[in-house]
XYZ file of C-alpha atoms in Angstrom:
537
model
C 42.076 111.987 103.265
C 44.414 112.849 101.349
C 45.544 109.798 98.359
C 49.297 107.712 98.000
C 50.503 108.518 94.363
C 50.732 105.103 92.032
C 54.416 105.400 92.845
C 54.502 105.226 96.733
C 51.921 101.804 97.047
C 54.478 100.242 94.099
C 57.556 101.294 96.370
C 55.235 99.653 99.761
C 54.412 96.390 97.599
C 57.842 96.740 96.565
C 58.906 96.634 100.324
C 56.639 94.652 101.901
C 57.715 91.920 99.207
C 61.330 92.751 101.674
C 60.084 91.691 104.675
C 58.794 88.554 103.161
C 61.885 87.574 101.889
C 63.265 87.744 105.307
C 61.023 84.971 106.602
C 63.073 81.809 107.154
C 62.566 79.424 104.507
C 61.908 75.761 105.770
C 63.838 72.423 104.339
C 66.636 74.711 102.704
C 69.676 74.371 102.719
C 72.715 76.718 104.064
C 76.600 77.228 103.936
C 78.026 76.327 106.600
C 81.442 77.272 107.280
C 84.181 76.323 109.889
C 84.094 78.668 113.091
C 87.581 78.732 113.977
C 88.727 78.951 110.812
C 85.853 81.867 110.087
C 87.505 83.484 112.943
C 90.901 83.132 111.267
C 89.952 85.023 107.801
C 87.474 87.578 109.337
C 90.794 89.402 111.610
C 92.710 88.660 107.994
C 89.934 90.486 106.381
C 90.219 93.678 109.262
C 93.976 93.855 108.447
C 93.160 93.584 104.616
C 90.925 96.996 105.499
C 93.152 99.194 106.985
C 96.132 98.080 104.189
C 93.390 98.233 100.824
C 92.533 101.947 102.821
C 88.973 101.824 101.389
C 85.435 102.961 103.069
C 83.642 99.812 104.601
C 81.245 99.987 102.331
C 82.474 98.680 99.946
C 85.225 96.540 101.556
C 83.302 93.762 100.054
C 83.417 93.900 96.713
C 86.945 94.527 97.578
C 87.375 91.553 98.839
C 85.654 89.699 95.597
C 87.427 90.692 92.804
C 90.919 90.048 94.852
C 89.384 86.464 95.235
C 88.554 86.489 91.437
C 92.308 88.095 90.092
C 93.520 85.351 92.747
C 91.835 82.910 90.901
C 92.918 83.264 87.774
C 95.791 85.510 87.327
C 95.562 88.434 84.736
C 95.286 86.823 81.255
C 95.033 83.665 82.105
C 91.365 84.358 82.605
C 91.754 82.895 78.610
C 91.815 79.755 79.332
C 90.311 79.397 82.080
C 88.048 76.563 82.378
C 87.137 75.604 86.356
C 84.856 76.040 89.078
C 84.908 78.291 91.038
C 82.224 79.983 92.589
C 82.082 77.391 95.555
C 85.949 78.156 96.970
C 85.411 82.273 96.343
C 81.751 82.186 97.996
C 83.801 80.144 101.027
C 86.395 82.693 101.483
C 83.476 85.513 100.866
C 81.279 83.359 104.155
C 84.881 82.821 106.551
C 86.454 86.192 106.017
C 83.138 87.791 107.351
C 81.030 89.245 104.114
C 78.741 87.305 103.479
C 76.403 85.521 107.270
C 77.267 82.168 107.769
C 74.537 79.425 107.766
C 71.971 82.478 106.288
C 72.787 81.537 102.137
C 71.164 78.515 100.457
C 73.698 76.468 99.472
C 71.719 77.088 95.109
C 73.936 80.138 95.100
C 76.894 78.826 94.454
C 75.451 77.672 90.874
C 74.253 80.812 90.317
C 76.644 82.434 90.834
C 78.574 80.106 89.364
C 76.789 81.309 86.003
C 77.959 84.814 86.966
C 81.491 84.029 86.348
C 81.468 81.920 83.447
C 79.184 84.397 81.105
C 82.146 87.420 82.426
C 84.957 84.329 80.500
C 82.920 83.999 78.142
C 82.479 87.921 77.313
C 86.737 88.340 77.894
C 86.963 85.072 75.411
C 85.024 86.211 72.480
C 85.797 89.877 73.408
C 88.227 91.939 70.546
C 91.360 92.579 72.276
C 92.413 95.926 72.668
C 96.317 96.858 70.266
C 96.785 98.867 73.988
C 98.348 96.745 76.381
C 96.911 99.627 78.256
C 94.001 99.786 77.053
C 93.468 96.193 77.938
C 93.658 95.775 81.355
C 92.356 98.563 82.138
C 89.104 96.727 80.326
C 89.704 93.266 82.183
C 89.934 95.263 85.494
C 86.606 97.055 84.790
C 85.149 93.605 83.791
C 86.554 91.893 86.733
C 84.265 95.383 88.406
C 81.316 94.091 87.178
C 81.552 90.842 87.877
C 81.815 91.172 91.423
C 79.194 93.139 91.910
C 76.245 90.498 90.023
C 78.674 88.159 91.972
C 77.854 90.692 95.418
C 74.143 91.018 94.274
C 73.858 87.412 93.654
C 74.328 86.842 96.724
C 73.320 89.281 98.812
C 70.427 91.080 96.556
C 69.531 95.153 97.792
C 65.526 94.582 97.681
C 64.706 97.469 99.288
C 67.957 99.580 98.088
C 66.572 98.931 94.713
C 63.160 99.227 94.907
C 64.071 103.277 96.634
C 66.790 103.646 93.892
C 63.428 103.276 91.341
C 60.494 104.821 93.309
C 63.547 108.450 93.716
C 65.043 108.356 89.726
C 60.988 107.982 88.432
C 59.731 111.445 90.606
C 62.889 113.066 89.847
C 62.666 112.418 85.857
C 58.684 114.046 86.727
C 60.921 117.123 89.293
C 64.725 117.725 87.493
C 63.962 120.773 84.791
C 66.702 121.558 81.973
C 66.244 124.869 81.796
C 67.142 126.770 77.258
C 69.588 127.324 78.621
C 70.992 124.104 79.483
C 68.787 122.278 76.435
C 70.435 124.485 73.776
C 73.984 124.899 74.794
C 74.539 121.205 75.944
C 72.091 119.833 73.663
C 70.600 117.416 76.306
C 68.334 114.844 74.848
C 65.441 113.240 77.215
C 67.047 109.176 77.877
C 70.943 111.612 78.880
C 68.869 113.153 80.692
C 67.065 110.725 82.038
C 70.353 108.478 82.918
C 71.803 111.173 84.393
C 69.296 111.522 86.941
C 69.100 107.794 87.977
C 73.056 108.459 87.686
C 72.697 111.674 90.455
C 69.725 109.025 92.578
C 72.418 106.191 93.302
C 75.539 108.627 93.989
C 72.783 110.847 96.854
C 71.086 108.282 97.973
C 73.739 105.157 98.764
C 76.726 106.958 98.353
C 77.451 104.331 95.529
C 80.960 104.577 93.049
C 81.804 104.148 89.886
C 81.782 99.928 89.385
C 78.461 99.454 90.957
C 76.550 102.744 88.899
C 78.249 100.859 86.392
C 76.912 97.669 86.564
C 73.040 99.378 87.751
C 73.326 100.714 83.986
C 74.175 97.823 82.184
C 71.044 96.510 83.628
C 69.393 100.396 83.013
C 70.397 99.842 79.071
C 70.527 95.754 78.740
C 67.838 94.346 81.602
C 68.799 90.779 79.834
C 71.459 91.360 81.393
C 70.909 89.700 84.569
C 68.430 86.919 83.475
C 71.301 84.278 82.319
C 71.228 86.029 78.054
C 70.931 84.170 76.085
C 73.926 82.990 74.083
C 73.748 85.077 70.648
C 72.652 87.810 72.942
C 75.744 87.619 74.541
C 77.653 87.348 71.641
C 76.115 89.694 70.617
C 76.175 92.109 73.102
C 80.915 90.640 73.329
C 81.089 91.827 69.780
C 79.915 95.140 70.989
C 81.851 96.198 74.650
C 83.598 97.852 73.795
C 81.544 100.846 73.101
C 79.107 99.706 75.586
C 81.853 100.641 78.261
C 83.206 103.871 76.527
C 79.385 105.154 76.320
C 79.792 103.882 80.139
C 82.170 106.059 80.691
C 81.516 108.898 78.840
C 77.692 108.475 81.295
C 79.948 108.853 84.103
C 81.574 111.911 83.384
C 79.184 113.719 81.834
C 79.137 117.896 81.787
C 76.324 118.432 83.809
C 75.840 115.051 86.388
C 77.194 117.639 88.323
C 74.262 119.520 88.696
C 72.370 116.727 88.947
C 73.354 115.482 92.168
C 73.601 118.422 93.520
C 70.158 118.790 92.929
C 69.321 114.982 94.212
C 72.220 114.700 97.235
C 69.462 118.226 98.610
C 66.045 116.051 98.458
C 67.220 112.998 99.515
C 66.638 113.265 102.713
C 62.623 112.829 102.601
C 62.893 109.336 100.188
C 65.461 108.113 102.775
C 63.154 107.933 105.464
C 59.926 107.505 103.694
C 62.756 104.408 103.149
C 63.409 103.565 107.315
C 59.645 104.151 108.191
C 59.036 101.570 105.756
C 61.713 99.516 106.883
C 61.652 99.554 110.492
C 56.963 100.002 110.320
C 54.382 96.513 110.463
C 54.265 96.119 106.199
C 50.256 95.144 106.926
C 49.674 98.295 108.383
C 51.806 100.715 107.084
C 50.363 101.529 103.596
C 47.075 102.790 106.158
C 49.729 104.107 108.532
C 50.905 107.065 106.025
C 48.066 107.348 104.151
C 47.227 110.445 107.140
C 48.635 113.334 106.928
C 49.309 113.210 110.732
C 50.886 110.317 111.445
C 53.022 109.952 108.068
C 54.701 113.516 109.676
C 55.455 112.090 113.257
C 56.694 108.602 111.726
C 58.729 111.045 109.938
C 59.870 112.896 112.728
C 60.844 109.220 114.131
C 62.886 108.606 111.762
C 64.445 112.122 111.786
C 64.817 111.860 115.376
C 67.026 108.372 114.866
C 68.931 108.856 111.424
C 69.913 112.408 113.287
C 71.301 110.490 116.395
C 73.125 108.039 114.131
C 74.470 110.500 112.232
C 76.373 112.529 115.486
C 77.662 109.288 116.980
C 79.535 108.397 113.889
C 81.574 112.059 113.079
C 81.744 111.629 116.975
C 83.392 108.492 116.222
C 85.291 110.320 112.535
C 86.228 113.146 115.097
C 87.996 110.806 117.965
C 89.781 108.520 115.201
C 90.578 110.602 112.720
C 92.644 112.693 115.372
C 93.793 109.641 116.772
C 94.878 108.171 113.656
C 96.157 111.610 112.417
C 98.713 111.981 115.988
C 99.506 108.705 115.802
C 100.346 108.548 112.245
C 102.429 111.893 112.293
C 103.802 109.903 115.994
C 105.180 106.737 113.408
C 106.458 108.923 110.570
C 108.054 111.243 112.641
C 110.197 108.289 114.815
C 111.359 106.387 111.474
C 110.918 108.712 109.428
C 111.804 112.289 109.713
C 114.087 112.398 113.037
C 116.650 109.925 111.033
C 115.968 112.030 107.799
C 116.611 115.079 109.556
C 119.874 113.925 111.141
C 121.330 112.640 108.503
C 120.584 116.282 105.924
C 120.589 119.028 109.281
C 121.877 116.868 112.074
C 119.523 119.400 114.198
C 115.635 118.230 115.201
C 113.842 120.584 118.654
C 111.950 119.252 120.424
C 110.104 122.426 119.126
C 109.829 121.255 115.615
C 109.240 118.020 117.949
C 105.683 119.239 119.184
C 104.525 121.640 115.915
C 105.747 117.515 113.887
C 103.003 116.010 116.022
C 100.068 118.743 117.328
C 100.064 121.073 114.573
C 98.052 118.541 111.840
C 96.371 116.781 114.633
C 94.967 120.097 115.780
C 93.718 121.444 111.998
C 92.607 117.637 111.728
C 89.854 118.379 115.514
C 89.027 121.970 114.019
C 87.857 120.706 110.882
C 85.177 118.012 113.314
C 84.536 120.468 116.122
C 83.209 123.012 113.511
C 80.879 120.392 111.548
C 77.244 122.345 111.974
C 74.061 119.871 112.046
C 70.909 121.040 110.786
C 68.685 123.366 112.636
C 65.128 123.009 113.365
C 63.692 124.637 110.779
C 65.407 121.703 109.254
C 62.941 119.203 110.523
C 60.070 121.216 109.149
C 60.667 121.401 105.429
C 62.133 117.622 105.789
C 58.273 116.959 106.650
C 57.132 119.294 104.307
C 59.249 117.576 100.874
C 57.991 113.976 102.074
C 54.226 114.878 102.883
C 55.000 116.251 98.674
C 56.369 112.994 97.397
C 54.585 110.308 99.260
C 51.282 112.055 98.003
C 52.720 112.716 94.385
C 51.920 116.933 94.592
C 54.897 117.651 91.554
C 57.506 120.650 92.573
C 60.248 121.565 89.298
C 64.446 121.843 90.183
C 65.606 123.282 87.340
C 69.290 123.546 86.247
C 70.699 126.135 85.202
C 73.307 126.938 82.490
C 75.380 130.110 83.657
C 77.128 131.265 80.485
C 80.919 130.198 79.155
C 83.293 132.576 81.013
C 85.184 134.326 79.071
C 89.242 134.206 78.463
C 89.346 137.327 80.640
C 87.156 135.777 83.684
C 88.949 132.446 83.208
C 91.930 134.426 83.809
C 91.752 136.196 86.800
C 89.360 132.732 88.409
C 92.431 131.412 88.064
C 94.962 133.902 89.560
C 92.873 134.327 92.619
C 92.821 130.529 92.689
C 96.747 130.159 92.826
C 96.600 133.873 95.028
C 93.982 131.576 98.009
C 97.126 128.212 96.668
C 99.720 130.750 97.278
C 98.970 132.039 101.112
C 97.999 128.221 101.646
C 101.529 127.026 101.434
C 103.103 130.899 102.552
C 101.383 130.223 105.961
C 102.542 126.484 106.299
C 105.864 127.133 105.030
C 106.023 130.111 107.583
C 104.938 127.668 110.452
C 107.126 125.649 109.996
C 109.727 128.081 109.241
C 109.076 129.236 112.487
C 109.221 126.298 114.243
C 111.990 125.214 112.785
C 111.518 122.149 110.210
C 113.748 120.874 108.371
C 113.408 120.510 104.576
C 112.467 116.386 104.463
C 109.765 117.527 106.637
C 108.555 120.699 105.105
C 107.733 118.326 102.505
C 105.849 115.386 104.798
C 104.058 117.736 106.828
C 102.926 119.690 103.664
C 101.836 115.730 101.818
C 100.107 115.650 105.750
C 98.467 119.149 105.442
C 97.091 118.180 101.847
C 95.279 115.143 103.435
C 94.091 116.225 106.389
C 92.353 119.066 104.436
C 90.206 116.942 101.910
C 89.645 114.263 105.353
C 88.308 117.403 107.324
C 86.239 118.966 104.398
C 85.483 115.328 103.135
C 83.750 114.851 106.853
C 82.718 118.306 107.029
C 80.451 117.707 104.368
C 78.686 114.243 106.200
C 77.113 116.543 108.461
C 75.019 118.159 105.963
C 73.657 114.557 105.071
C 70.068 115.399 106.594
C 70.222 118.809 105.369
C 67.160 120.538 102.563
C 67.618 124.290 103.883
C 69.967 126.536 102.239
C 72.220 128.573 104.255
C 74.786 131.779 103.030
C 78.289 130.608 103.818
C 79.004 134.810 103.954
C 82.396 136.477 103.688
C 83.929 133.601 106.355
C 83.173 130.604 104.446
C 84.218 132.516 101.486
C 87.582 133.174 102.165
C 87.877 129.578 103.961
C 87.226 128.489 100.557
C 89.370 129.995 99.119
C 92.288 128.890 101.748
C 91.366 125.249 101.844
C 90.113 124.172 98.029
C 93.447 124.281 96.369
C 94.552 121.772 99.762
C 91.938 120.176 99.732
C 92.331 119.966 95.850
C 96.515 118.569 96.151
C 95.438 116.066 98.415
C 92.838 114.499 96.112
C 95.373 114.485 93.787
C 96.886 113.052 96.568
C 95.379 109.804 97.697
C 93.550 108.938 94.461
C 97.017 107.998 93.804
C 98.170 106.332 97.227
C 94.847 103.921 96.051
C 96.186 103.740 92.931
C 99.896 103.103 92.666
C 99.372 100.770 96.959
C 102.504 99.274 97.150
C 101.430 97.339 100.457
C 98.169 96.114 99.353
C 100.656 94.995 95.931
C 102.757 93.461 97.852
C 99.329 91.327 99.893
C 97.933 89.908 97.109
C 100.479 88.704 95.645
C 103.206 87.269 98.757
C 100.120 86.111 101.979
C 96.765 86.829 100.012
C 97.463 83.089 98.100
C 99.146 80.932 100.460
C 96.681 82.241 103.842
C 94.068 81.415 101.801
C 94.929 77.483 101.553
C 96.048 78.054 105.544
C 92.875 78.767 106.376
C 91.302 76.039 103.645
C 93.582 73.138 105.582
C 92.784 74.030 108.656
C 88.309 73.752 107.779
C 89.387 70.730 105.645
C 91.976 69.588 109.369
C 89.209 70.880 112.046
C 86.430 68.603 110.238
C 88.928 65.838 109.750
C 89.174 65.173 113.850
C 85.290 66.256 114.089
C 84.792 62.960 112.369
C 87.165 60.995 114.662
C 85.586 62.284 117.138
C 82.102 60.466 116.075
C 83.891 57.257 115.072
C 84.550 57.299 118.799
C 80.632 57.367 119.373
């Protein structure tokens, strides 16, 4: 019978500790917020979710950042010395970001220590001369603080265990060919950091702030363990250098190549994590020690993930298509028709039909052409899972292609430009046939670019469980030439929307603070009423 590797035994032990941490503890005092105030706050947070335009798993941290900014507005952090942990935690629970009656009251003191640490860093760091760099540093530090506050309130024990497990195994498996070492001069420490980043991106789609926070802990193990003042002061003196180093790590030239390998082989690790989560922790070692039993468990976990993936893609298909339909209709009524009448004086029924149904059909086309993993993919997943569980070492080589010459780069650039011109030409041709006014042409090109970017992202999600490699074929090559330029424009527009979201800024400045004051007053009022009722008895 095959033996479990030492890394797998360690992973099982950490999952057993996670299972134990879920057991209720007697005598502990938990934080409670009023249910009515919580429902009002949760509704507001859903509205904020629409306004802020962020992924669902990022909303909690976005809420923490928002509330931190509100408690010490911009540079007032320098003069800040108050206790804000309790109102911050209460607001997060009211907003539905953390469960009611589950978090221990002792966590409030821990959160306050975290806040004090980052205030200390900001107060004692050398101020940047340029205001833009100073503002960027302030925002980065707030993001890192939000990551640590989130981890303090909700430790990611099993996710951390799986990241460490895959990281340790990938360090053994990923090798750089001689060309990569000679051309890029990648050191072992640099390679390990890139693997660490890629593993986090592949397994849980973590974003730059949380990866940056994890890199701080990786480089400075004392970071989270209530470090002494002398150590923290030394770190603070060099915090801008540390920040720049982390930015370089996150923008490494070979980062995408490490990610490609980790993303391809992340499925076995995710399935193993699912098995350890669902099965009895006291019996799991014995079960997965037997290959037949492990195969059964992997098949079960795979089918469950595949079912979840199908339902997620179905929801994405429905909601994205509906969203595009409604957005187009709204844009048509409040923006395009008034502008068209003002400039050209006309807007035909055919134009209206194409305006609404064209972009909607494009999104529908993206989601219905998503291909799920084939049956052969499951066999490959089972084989890869057994290799990692029983310690069979494979190697994945990172190859560096020779740098393209000037002529080659010029030809590739021309092909890319040619694809962009054809794409825009087709779009312009359709709009011209439908007699679109100039303003509607511009608006709809923006829509098409955003839809192309979102559609390709959704199609990529359909490959989350896929290990097998499939040739793209001529049609795939042709679609890449035509779609990638539009997707690039869509990504740029999407990033600009996130950066300059004026609606979100309006909410933060004029609505956020008075709303949360009202919610706190509502909770205090309900507590007062409860006290009066108790006096009657």
